[in-house]
mmCIF file with all atom_site columns, C-alpha atoms in Angstrom:
data_model
loop_
_atom_site.group_PDB
_atom_site.id
_atom_site.type_symbol
_atom_site.label_atom_id
_atom_site.label_alt_id
_atom_site.label_comp_id
_atom_site.label_asym_id
_atom_site.label_entity_id
_atom_site.label_seq_id
_atom_site.pdbx_PDB_ins_code
_atom_site.Cartn_x
_atom_site.Cartn_y
_atom_site.Cartn_z
_atom_site.occupancy
_atom_site.B_iso_or_equiv
_atom_site.pdbx_formal_charge
_atom_site.auth_seq_id
_atom_site.auth_comp_id
_atom_site.auth_asym_id
_atom_site.auth_atom_id
_atom_site.pdbx_PDB_model_num
ATOM 1   C CA . MET A 1 1   ? 25.210  82.104 89.094  1.00 48.00 ? 1   MET A CA 1
ATOM 2   C CA . LYS A 1 2   ? 23.761  79.004 90.762  1.00 45.00 ? 2   LYS A CA 1
ATOM 3   C CA . ARG A 1 3   ? 26.069  76.740 88.745  1.00 48.00 ? 3   ARG A CA 1
ATOM 4   C CA . THR A 1 4   ? 29.223  78.584 89.797  1.00 46.00 ? 4   THR A CA 1
ATOM 5   C CA . VAL A 1 5   ? 28.625  78.330 93.547  1.00 44.00 ? 5   VAL A CA 1
ATOM 6   C CA . PRO A 1 6   ? 29.436  74.589 93.895  1.00 46.00 ? 6   PRO A CA 1
ATOM 7   C CA . LEU A 1 7   ? 32.612  75.064 91.830  1.00 40.00 ? 7   LEU A CA 1
ATOM 8   C CA . LEU A 1 8   ? 33.659  78.000 93.975  1.00 38.00 ? 8   LEU A CA 1
ATOM 9   C CA . LEU A 1 9   ? 33.035  76.035 97.162  1.00 38.00 ? 9   LEU A CA 1
ATOM 10  C CA . LEU A 1 10  ? 35.001  73.084 95.782  1.00 38.00 ? 10  LEU A CA 1
ATOM 11  C CA . GLY A 1 11  ? 37.924  75.374 94.986  1.00 43.00 ? 11  GLY A CA 1
ATOM 12  C CA . LEU A 1 12  ? 37.899  76.778 98.506  1.00 37.00 ? 12  LEU A CA 1
ATOM 13  C CA . ALA A 1 13  ? 37.792  73.279 99.975  1.00 37.00 ? 13  ALA A CA 1
ATOM 14  C CA . LEU A 1 14  ? 40.796  72.173 97.922  1.00 34.00 ? 14  LEU A CA 1
ATOM 15  C CA . THR A 1 15  ? 42.723  75.289 98.926  1.00 36.00 ? 15  THR A CA 1
ATOM 16  C CA . ALA A 1 16  ? 41.952  74.688 102.593 1.00 36.00 ? 16  ALA A CA 1
ATOM 17  C CA . CYS A 1 17  ? 43.101  71.063 102.367 1.00 35.00 ? 17  CYS A CA 1
ATOM 18  C CA . GLY A 1 18  ? 46.317  72.114 100.673 1.00 38.00 ? 18  GLY A CA 1
ATOM 19  C CA . ALA A 1 19  ? 47.027  74.702 103.350 1.00 40.00 ? 19  ALA A CA 1
ATOM 20  C CA . ALA A 1 20  ? 46.348  72.268 106.168 1.00 40.00 ? 20  ALA A CA 1
ATOM 21  C CA . SER A 1 21  ? 48.485  69.383 104.935 1.00 39.00 ? 21  SER A CA 1
ATOM 22  C CA . PRO A 1 22  ? 51.919  70.693 106.082 1.00 41.00 ? 22  PRO A CA 1
ATOM 23  C CA . GLY A 1 23  ? 50.602  71.146 109.621 1.00 42.00 ? 23  GLY A CA 1
ATOM 24  C CA . ALA A 1 24  ? 49.010  67.725 109.611 1.00 42.00 ? 24  ALA A CA 1
ATOM 25  C CA . THR A 1 25  ? 52.329  66.053 108.720 1.00 42.00 ? 25  THR A CA 1
ATOM 26  C CA . GLY A 1 26  ? 54.443  68.224 111.009 1.00 53.00 ? 26  GLY A CA 1
ATOM 27  C CA . GLY A 1 27  ? 56.062  70.111 108.118 1.00 61.00 ? 27  GLY A CA 1
ATOM 28  C CA . ARG A 1 28  ? 59.058  69.118 106.059 1.00 59.00 ? 28  ARG A CA 1
ATOM 29  C CA . PRO A 1 29  ? 62.005  67.413 107.775 1.00 57.00 ? 29  PRO A CA 1
ATOM 30  C CA . PRO A 1 30  ? 65.011  69.684 108.387 1.00 60.00 ? 30  PRO A CA 1
ATOM 31  C CA . LEU A 1 31  ? 67.508  69.872 105.552 1.00 57.00 ? 31  LEU A CA 1
ATOM 32  C CA . PRO A 1 32  ? 70.945  68.291 106.106 1.00 65.00 ? 32  PRO A CA 1
ATOM 33  C CA . THR A 1 33  ? 73.495  70.796 107.415 1.00 70.00 ? 33  THR A CA 1
ATOM 34  C CA . GLY A 1 34  ? 76.349  69.250 105.453 1.00 83.00 ? 34  GLY A CA 1
ATOM 35  C CA . VAL A 1 35  ? 78.505  69.152 108.608 1.00 94.00 ? 35  VAL A CA 1
ATOM 36  C CA . GLU A 1 36  ? 79.159  65.856 110.362 1.00 96.00 ? 36  GLU A CA 1
ATOM 37  C CA . VAL A 1 37  ? 81.461  64.161 112.838 1.00 97.00 ? 37  VAL A CA 1
ATOM 38  C CA . ARG A 1 38  ? 82.562  60.606 112.093 1.00 97.00 ? 38  ARG A CA 1
ATOM 39  C CA . HIS A 1 39  ? 83.608  58.375 114.965 1.00 97.00 ? 39  HIS A CA 1
ATOM 40  C CA . PRO A 1 40  ? 83.855  54.741 116.123 1.00 97.00 ? 40  PRO A CA 1
ATOM 41  C CA . ALA A 1 41  ? 80.552  53.027 116.960 1.00 98.00 ? 41  ALA A CA 1
ATOM 42  C CA . ALA A 1 42  ? 79.106  54.957 119.895 1.00 98.00 ? 42  ALA A CA 1
ATOM 43  C CA . PRO A 1 43  ? 78.279  53.205 123.173 1.00 97.00 ? 43  PRO A CA 1
ATOM 44  C CA . SER A 1 44  ? 74.989  54.019 124.904 1.00 97.00 ? 44  SER A CA 1
ATOM 45  C CA . GLY A 1 45  ? 74.650  57.371 126.644 1.00 97.00 ? 45  GLY A CA 1
ATOM 46  C CA . THR A 1 46  ? 77.209  59.093 124.427 1.00 98.00 ? 46  THR A CA 1
ATOM 47  C CA . TYR A 1 47  ? 77.444  62.788 123.548 1.00 98.00 ? 47  TYR A CA 1
ATOM 48  C CA . LEU A 1 48  ? 79.502  64.963 121.236 1.00 98.00 ? 48  LEU A CA 1
ATOM 49  C CA . ASN A 1 49  ? 80.813  68.233 122.639 1.00 97.00 ? 49  ASN A CA 1
ATOM 50  C CA . LEU A 1 50  ? 82.478  71.128 120.860 1.00 98.00 ? 50  LEU A CA 1
ATOM 51  C CA . VAL A 1 51  ? 84.767  72.771 123.396 1.00 98.00 ? 51  VAL A CA 1
ATOM 52  C CA . THR A 1 52  ? 87.136  75.694 123.823 1.00 97.00 ? 52  THR A CA 1
ATOM 53  C CA . LYS A 1 53  ? 90.814  75.361 124.680 1.00 95.00 ? 53  LYS A CA 1
ATOM 54  C CA . ALA A 1 54  ? 89.836  75.581 128.353 1.00 94.00 ? 54  ALA A CA 1
ATOM 55  C CA . GLY A 1 55  ? 87.283  72.783 127.957 1.00 94.00 ? 55  GLY A CA 1
ATOM 56  C CA . GLU A 1 56  ? 84.121  74.929 128.041 1.00 95.00 ? 56  GLU A CA 1
ATOM 57  C CA . SER A 1 57  ? 81.344  73.367 125.959 1.00 96.00 ? 57  SER A CA 1
ATOM 58  C CA . VAL A 1 58  ? 79.714  75.586 123.334 1.00 97.00 ? 58  VAL A CA 1
ATOM 59  C CA . TYR A 1 59  ? 77.657  72.823 121.690 1.00 97.00 ? 59  TYR A CA 1
ATOM 60  C CA . GLN A 1 60  ? 76.425  69.376 122.674 1.00 97.00 ? 60  GLN A CA 1
ATOM 61  C CA . LYS A 1 61  ? 74.519  66.666 120.842 1.00 97.00 ? 61  LYS A CA 1
ATOM 62  C CA . ALA A 1 62  ? 73.403  63.191 121.881 1.00 97.00 ? 62  ALA A CA 1
ATOM 63  C CA . VAL A 1 63  ? 74.772  60.358 119.733 1.00 98.00 ? 63  VAL A CA 1
ATOM 64  C CA . SER A 1 64  ? 72.645  57.350 118.819 1.00 97.00 ? 64  SER A CA 1
ATOM 65  C CA . THR A 1 65  ? 73.916  54.041 120.189 1.00 97.00 ? 65  THR A CA 1
ATOM 66  C CA . GLY A 1 66  ? 75.992  52.268 117.549 1.00 98.00 ? 66  GLY A CA 1
ATOM 67  C CA . ALA A 1 67  ? 76.159  55.313 115.254 1.00 98.00 ? 67  ALA A CA 1
ATOM 68  C CA . THR A 1 68  ? 79.410  55.963 113.375 1.00 98.00 ? 68  THR A CA 1
ATOM 69  C CA . ARG A 1 69  ? 78.530  59.426 112.083 1.00 97.00 ? 69  ARG A CA 1
ATOM 70  C CA . THR A 1 70  ? 76.570  62.276 113.632 1.00 97.00 ? 70  THR A CA 1
ATOM 71  C CA . GLU A 1 71  ? 75.254  65.344 111.841 1.00 96.00 ? 71  GLU A CA 1
ATOM 72  C CA . VAL A 1 72  ? 75.791  68.596 113.746 1.00 96.00 ? 72  VAL A CA 1
ATOM 73  C CA . ASP A 1 73  ? 74.359  72.093 113.371 1.00 95.00 ? 73  ASP A CA 1
ATOM 74  C CA . PRO A 1 74  ? 76.971  74.854 112.842 1.00 94.00 ? 74  PRO A CA 1
ATOM 75  C CA . ALA A 1 75  ? 74.352  77.566 113.377 1.00 94.00 ? 75  ALA A CA 1
ATOM 76  C CA . ALA A 1 76  ? 74.211  76.507 117.035 1.00 95.00 ? 76  ALA A CA 1
ATOM 77  C CA . TRP A 1 77  ? 77.760  77.668 117.848 1.00 95.00 ? 77  TRP A CA 1
ATOM 78  C CA . GLN A 1 78  ? 78.246  80.574 115.461 1.00 93.00 ? 78  GLN A CA 1
ATOM 79  C CA . GLY A 1 79  ? 77.078  82.993 118.122 1.00 94.00 ? 79  GLY A CA 1
ATOM 80  C CA . ARG A 1 80  ? 80.266  82.289 120.086 1.00 96.00 ? 80  ARG A CA 1
ATOM 81  C CA . ALA A 1 81  ? 82.523  84.429 117.906 1.00 96.00 ? 81  ALA A CA 1
ATOM 82  C CA . ASN A 1 82  ? 82.719  86.727 120.945 1.00 96.00 ? 82  ASN A CA 1
ATOM 83  C CA . LEU A 1 83  ? 85.247  84.252 122.404 1.00 97.00 ? 83  LEU A CA 1
ATOM 84  C CA . ALA A 1 84  ? 87.774  85.109 119.679 1.00 98.00 ? 84  ALA A CA 1
ATOM 85  C CA . GLN A 1 85  ? 91.159  86.528 120.624 1.00 97.00 ? 85  GLN A CA 1
ATOM 86  C CA . ALA A 1 86  ? 94.057  87.911 118.589 1.00 98.00 ? 86  ALA A CA 1
ATOM 87  C CA . VAL A 1 87  ? 95.390  85.134 116.372 1.00 98.00 ? 87  VAL A CA 1
ATOM 88  C CA . GLU A 1 88  ? 98.885  85.700 117.771 1.00 98.00 ? 88  GLU A CA 1
ATOM 89  C CA . GLY A 1 89  ? 97.617  84.328 121.083 1.00 97.00 ? 89  GLY A CA 1
ATOM 90  C CA . TRP A 1 90  ? 97.093  80.901 119.490 1.00 98.00 ? 90  TRP A CA 1
ATOM 91  C CA . ILE A 1 91  ? 100.700 80.555 118.364 1.00 98.00 ? 91  ILE A CA 1
ATOM 92  C CA . PRO A 1 92  ? 102.644 78.153 120.630 1.00 96.00 ? 92  PRO A CA 1
ATOM 93  C CA . ALA A 1 93  ? 104.933 79.766 123.188 1.00 96.00 ? 93  ALA A CA 1
ATOM 94  C CA . GLY A 1 94  ? 108.552 79.879 122.055 1.00 96.00 ? 94  GLY A CA 1
ATOM 95  C CA . ALA A 1 95  ? 107.712 79.890 118.339 1.00 98.00 ? 95  ALA A CA 1
ATOM 96  C CA . THR A 1 96  ? 110.164 81.708 116.076 1.00 98.00 ? 96  THR A CA 1
ATOM 97  C CA . ASP A 1 97  ? 110.081 83.237 112.586 1.00 98.00 ? 97  ASP A CA 1
ATOM 98  C CA . VAL A 1 98  ? 106.514 84.398 113.253 1.00 98.00 ? 98  VAL A CA 1
ATOM 99  C CA . LYS A 1 99  ? 104.706 86.134 110.396 1.00 98.00 ? 99  LYS A CA 1
ATOM 100 C CA . VAL A 1 100 ? 101.063 87.261 110.545 1.00 98.00 ? 100 VAL A CA 1
ATOM 101 C CA . SER A 1 101 ? 99.407  88.804 107.487 1.00 98.00 ? 101 SER A CA 1
ATOM 102 C CA . ALA A 1 102 ? 96.882  90.799 109.533 1.00 98.00 ? 102 ALA A CA 1
ATOM 103 C CA . PRO A 1 103 ? 98.156  91.296 113.110 1.00 98.00 ? 103 PRO A CA 1
ATOM 104 C CA . GLY A 1 104 ? 95.484  91.434 115.791 1.00 98.00 ? 104 GLY A CA 1
ATOM 105 C CA . THR A 1 105 ? 92.883  89.516 113.771 1.00 98.00 ? 105 THR A CA 1
ATOM 106 C CA . GLY A 1 106 ? 90.384  87.845 116.096 1.00 98.00 ? 106 GLY A CA 1
ATOM 107 C CA . ALA A 1 107 ? 90.405  84.052 115.872 1.00 98.00 ? 107 ALA A CA 1
ATOM 108 C CA . LEU A 1 108 ? 88.900  81.117 117.733 1.00 98.00 ? 108 LEU A CA 1
ATOM 109 C CA . PHE A 1 109 ? 89.742  77.411 117.706 1.00 98.00 ? 109 PHE A CA 1
ATOM 110 C CA . LEU A 1 110 ? 87.259  74.806 118.933 1.00 97.00 ? 110 LEU A CA 1
ATOM 111 C CA . ARG A 1 111 ? 87.762  71.038 119.140 1.00 97.00 ? 111 ARG A CA 1
ATOM 112 C CA . TRP A 1 112 ? 85.475  68.016 119.167 1.00 98.00 ? 112 TRP A CA 1
ATOM 113 C CA . LEU A 1 113 ? 85.348  65.413 121.909 1.00 97.00 ? 113 LEU A CA 1
ATOM 114 C CA . MET A 1 114 ? 83.062  62.491 122.710 1.00 98.00 ? 114 MET A CA 1
ATOM 115 C CA . TRP A 1 115 ? 82.034  61.350 126.174 1.00 98.00 ? 115 TRP A CA 1
ATOM 116 C CA . GLN A 1 116 ? 79.852  58.710 127.781 1.00 97.00 ? 116 GLN A CA 1
ATOM 117 C CA . ASP A 1 117 ? 77.497  59.652 130.604 1.00 97.00 ? 117 ASP A CA 1
ATOM 118 C CA . LYS A 1 118 ? 78.323  56.594 132.715 1.00 94.00 ? 118 LYS A CA 1
ATOM 119 C CA . ASP A 1 119 ? 76.471  57.770 135.833 1.00 94.00 ? 119 ASP A CA 1
ATOM 120 C CA . SER A 1 120 ? 73.508  59.225 133.884 1.00 93.00 ? 120 SER A CA 1
ATOM 121 C CA . ASP A 1 121 ? 73.720  62.592 135.635 1.00 93.00 ? 121 ASP A CA 1
ATOM 122 C CA . GLY A 1 122 ? 73.756  64.632 132.419 1.00 89.00 ? 122 GLY A CA 1
ATOM 123 C CA . GLN A 1 123 ? 77.176  66.115 133.224 1.00 91.00 ? 123 GLN A CA 1
ATOM 124 C CA . ARG A 1 124 ? 80.588  65.396 131.706 1.00 94.00 ? 124 ARG A CA 1
ATOM 125 C CA . ASP A 1 125 ? 82.589  64.213 134.694 1.00 94.00 ? 125 ASP A CA 1
ATOM 126 C CA . GLU A 1 126 ? 86.217  63.226 135.096 1.00 92.00 ? 126 GLU A CA 1
ATOM 127 C CA . GLY A 1 127 ? 86.949  59.904 133.419 1.00 94.00 ? 127 GLY A CA 1
ATOM 128 C CA . GLU A 1 128 ? 83.943  60.038 131.074 1.00 97.00 ? 128 GLU A CA 1
ATOM 129 C CA . THR A 1 129 ? 85.720  61.529 128.036 1.00 97.00 ? 129 THR A CA 1
ATOM 130 C CA . LEU A 1 130 ? 86.454  58.836 125.456 1.00 98.00 ? 130 LEU A CA 1
ATOM 131 C CA . ASP A 1 131 ? 90.020  58.435 124.212 1.00 97.00 ? 131 ASP A CA 1
ATOM 132 C CA . LEU A 1 132 ? 89.350  59.999 120.816 1.00 98.00 ? 132 LEU A CA 1
ATOM 133 C CA . MET A 1 133 ? 90.551  63.176 119.108 1.00 97.00 ? 133 MET A CA 1
ATOM 134 C CA . THR A 1 134 ? 91.054  64.986 115.819 1.00 96.00 ? 134 THR A CA 1
ATOM 135 C CA . HIS A 1 135 ? 93.774  67.386 114.678 1.00 97.00 ? 135 HIS A CA 1
ATOM 136 C CA . ASP A 1 136 ? 91.209  69.306 112.600 1.00 97.00 ? 136 ASP A CA 1
ATOM 137 C CA . ARG A 1 137 ? 89.548  72.282 114.263 1.00 97.00 ? 137 ARG A CA 1
ATOM 138 C CA . VAL A 1 138 ? 86.394  74.328 114.019 1.00 97.00 ? 138 VAL A CA 1
ATOM 139 C CA . VAL A 1 139 ? 87.838  77.783 113.365 1.00 97.00 ? 139 VAL A CA 1
ATOM 140 C CA . TYR A 1 140 ? 86.540  81.341 113.300 1.00 97.00 ? 140 TYR A CA 1
ATOM 141 C CA . ALA A 1 141 ? 88.488  84.262 111.824 1.00 97.00 ? 141 ALA A CA 1
ATOM 142 C CA . GLU A 1 142 ? 87.379  87.877 112.003 1.00 97.00 ? 142 GLU A CA 1
ATOM 143 C CA . LYS A 1 143 ? 88.885  88.361 108.541 1.00 97.00 ? 143 LYS A CA 1
ATOM 144 C CA . ALA A 1 144 ? 91.086  86.372 106.186 1.00 98.00 ? 144 ALA A CA 1
ATOM 145 C CA . VAL A 1 145 ? 94.498  85.796 107.733 1.00 98.00 ? 145 VAL A CA 1
ATOM 146 C CA . THR A 1 146 ? 97.644  83.708 107.245 1.00 98.00 ? 146 THR A CA 1
ATOM 147 C CA . VAL A 1 147 ? 100.140 82.794 109.951 1.00 98.00 ? 147 VAL A CA 1
ATOM 148 C CA . ASP A 1 148 ? 103.594 81.235 109.620 1.00 98.00 ? 148 ASP A CA 1
ATOM 149 C CA . PHE A 1 149 ? 105.972 80.175 112.397 1.00 98.00 ? 149 PHE A CA 1
ATOM 150 C CA . ARG A 1 150 ? 108.475 77.557 113.477 1.00 98.00 ? 150 ARG A CA 1
ATOM 151 C CA . THR A 1 151 ? 108.743 75.437 116.623 1.00 98.00 ? 151 THR A CA 1
ATOM 152 C CA . ALA A 1 152 ? 111.748 73.579 118.015 1.00 97.00 ? 152 ALA A CA 1
ATOM 153 C CA . THR A 1 153 ? 109.758 70.786 119.690 1.00 96.00 ? 153 THR A CA 1
ATOM 154 C CA . PRO A 1 154 ? 108.577 69.244 117.547 1.00 96.00 ? 154 PRO A CA 1
ATOM 155 C CA . ASP A 1 155 ? 110.913 70.498 114.833 1.00 98.00 ? 155 ASP A CA 1
ATOM 156 C CA . MET A 1 156 ? 108.195 71.881 112.591 1.00 98.00 ? 156 MET A CA 1
ATOM 157 C CA . VAL A 1 157 ? 107.306 74.748 110.263 1.00 98.00 ? 157 VAL A CA 1
ATOM 158 C CA . GLN A 1 158 ? 103.606 75.613 110.346 1.00 98.00 ? 158 GLN A CA 1
ATOM 159 C CA . HIS A 1 159 ? 101.384 77.524 107.955 1.00 98.00 ? 159 HIS A CA 1
ATOM 160 C CA . TRP A 1 160 ? 97.847  78.570 108.896 1.00 98.00 ? 160 TRP A CA 1
ATOM 161 C CA . GLN A 1 161 ? 95.463  80.026 106.336 1.00 98.00 ? 161 GLN A CA 1
ATOM 162 C CA . PHE A 1 162 ? 91.935  80.946 107.359 1.00 98.00 ? 162 PHE A CA 1
ATOM 163 C CA . ALA A 1 163 ? 89.104  82.488 105.377 1.00 97.00 ? 163 ALA A CA 1
ATOM 164 C CA . GLN A 1 164 ? 86.839  85.055 107.002 1.00 96.00 ? 164 GLN A CA 1
ATOM 165 C CA . GLY A 1 165 ? 84.062  83.609 109.158 1.00 95.00 ? 165 GLY A CA 1
ATOM 166 C CA . TRP A 1 166 ? 83.505  80.060 110.398 1.00 95.00 ? 166 TRP A CA 1
ATOM 167 C CA . GLY A 1 167 ? 84.907  76.923 108.811 1.00 95.00 ? 167 GLY A CA 1
ATOM 168 C CA . ARG A 1 168 ? 86.761  73.660 109.245 1.00 96.00 ? 168 ARG A CA 1
ATOM 169 C CA . ALA A 1 169 ? 90.527  73.995 109.574 1.00 97.00 ? 169 ALA A CA 1
ATOM 170 C CA . GLU A 1 170 ? 92.064  70.864 108.054 1.00 96.00 ? 170 GLU A CA 1
ATOM 171 C CA . HIS A 1 171 ? 95.308  69.484 109.474 1.00 97.00 ? 171 HIS A CA 1
ATOM 172 C CA . TYR A 1 172 ? 97.936  68.225 107.025 1.00 97.00 ? 172 TYR A CA 1
ATOM 173 C CA . VAL A 1 173 ? 101.509 67.275 107.917 1.00 97.00 ? 173 VAL A CA 1
ATOM 174 C CA . TYR A 1 174 ? 104.431 65.610 106.169 1.00 97.00 ? 174 TYR A CA 1
ATOM 175 C CA . LEU A 1 175 ? 108.185 65.125 106.525 1.00 97.00 ? 175 LEU A CA 1
ATOM 176 C CA . PRO A 1 176 ? 110.121 66.111 103.392 1.00 97.00 ? 176 PRO A CA 1
ATOM 177 C CA . LEU A 1 177 ? 112.667 63.648 102.059 1.00 97.00 ? 177 LEU A CA 1
ATOM 178 C CA . ASN A 1 178 ? 116.093 63.963 103.723 1.00 96.00 ? 178 ASN A CA 1
ATOM 179 C CA . SER A 1 179 ? 114.768 66.469 106.263 1.00 97.00 ? 179 SER A CA 1
ATOM 180 C CA . THR A 1 180 ? 114.155 66.407 110.017 1.00 97.00 ? 180 THR A CA 1
ATOM 181 C CA . THR A 1 181 ? 111.768 69.374 109.920 1.00 98.00 ? 181 THR A CA 1
ATOM 182 C CA . TYR A 1 182 ? 108.074 68.598 109.543 1.00 98.00 ? 182 TYR A CA 1
ATOM 183 C CA . ARG A 1 183 ? 105.789 70.797 107.466 1.00 98.00 ? 183 ARG A CA 1
ATOM 184 C CA . ARG A 1 184 ? 102.280 71.314 108.819 1.00 98.00 ? 184 ARG A CA 1
ATOM 185 C CA . SER A 1 185 ? 99.356  73.271 107.431 1.00 98.00 ? 185 SER A CA 1
ATOM 186 C CA . LEU A 1 186 ? 96.046  74.185 109.021 1.00 98.00 ? 186 LEU A CA 1
ATOM 187 C CA . GLU A 1 187 ? 93.780  75.647 106.364 1.00 97.00 ? 187 GLU A CA 1
ATOM 188 C CA . THR A 1 188 ? 90.093  76.425 105.962 1.00 95.00 ? 188 THR A CA 1
ATOM 189 C CA . GLN A 1 189 ? 88.343  73.827 103.805 1.00 88.00 ? 189 GLN A CA 1
ATOM 190 C CA . GLY A 1 190 ? 84.813  73.716 102.449 1.00 77.00 ? 190 GLY A CA 1
ATOM 191 C CA . LEU A 1 191 ? 84.125  70.099 103.406 1.00 73.00 ? 191 LEU A CA 1
ATOM 192 C CA . GLY A 1 192 ? 82.570  70.083 106.882 1.00 89.00 ? 192 GLY A CA 1
ATOM 193 C CA . ARG A 1 193 ? 83.570  66.567 107.875 1.00 94.00 ? 193 ARG A CA 1
ATOM 194 C CA . TYR A 1 194 ? 85.459  65.842 111.082 1.00 97.00 ? 194 TYR A CA 1
ATOM 195 C CA . GLU A 1 195 ? 86.767  62.422 112.094 1.00 97.00 ? 195 GLU A CA 1
ATOM 196 C CA . LEU A 1 196 ? 87.483  61.368 115.669 1.00 98.00 ? 196 LEU A CA 1
ATOM 197 C CA . HIS A 1 197 ? 90.180  58.718 116.029 1.00 97.00 ? 197 HIS A CA 1
ATOM 198 C CA . VAL A 1 198 ? 92.606  57.315 118.593 1.00 96.00 ? 198 VAL A CA 1
ATOM 199 C CA . PRO A 1 199 ? 95.115  59.939 119.800 1.00 96.00 ? 199 PRO A CA 1
ATOM 200 C CA . THR A 1 200 ? 98.113  60.565 117.540 1.00 96.00 ? 200 THR A CA 1
ATOM 201 C CA . PRO A 1 201 ? 100.947 63.127 117.773 1.00 95.00 ? 201 PRO A CA 1
ATOM 202 C CA . ILE A 1 202 ? 100.769 66.391 115.850 1.00 95.00 ? 202 ILE A CA 1
ATOM 203 C CA . THR A 1 203 ? 103.447 64.999 113.524 1.00 94.00 ? 203 THR A CA 1
ATOM 204 C CA . SER A 1 204 ? 100.991 62.316 112.382 1.00 93.00 ? 204 SER A CA 1
ATOM 205 C CA . GLN A 1 205 ? 98.607  62.726 109.489 1.00 84.00 ? 205 GLN A CA 1
#
């Protein structure tokens, strides 16, 4: 019995050290979310905002000076599905040939913007939003839904296809040969990568 006591104590000591090590190092670093926003090199005091159509911010993250990509956390805005409205409400006014696979399906579109806090007051003021945009959208759909419609200005046929839940809606547009009518799609994609660039019209890829 006397010989087993030191071994038992040694085992307990090793167990205690093993249990204490995560706390001593602060735990493991957070895993990558797999969702990022790419952008031109950020000036100092820059933030990313994810905003509604009305400009209300639902997510904000500081951007490191000089950074050209910023990882964002989708879990931080997924509680805002309560802002969804019937998908028909997102169709541009005056659209024709409207077809909705599941009428009344709740949907929400959010867009990214970048701004510089020039007066260091912590608020996004007029004139602080940088001249950058993306045609892709963060999208939420209550259930899988497809939407088709046509607009006169610009002369364009659009097709939206969204999976249930949250995702990235990727913009793709082209002008068929010998045609004046653009074809645009906005479809849920698995790759969570957004890219902010100088403003371009909706007819531009």
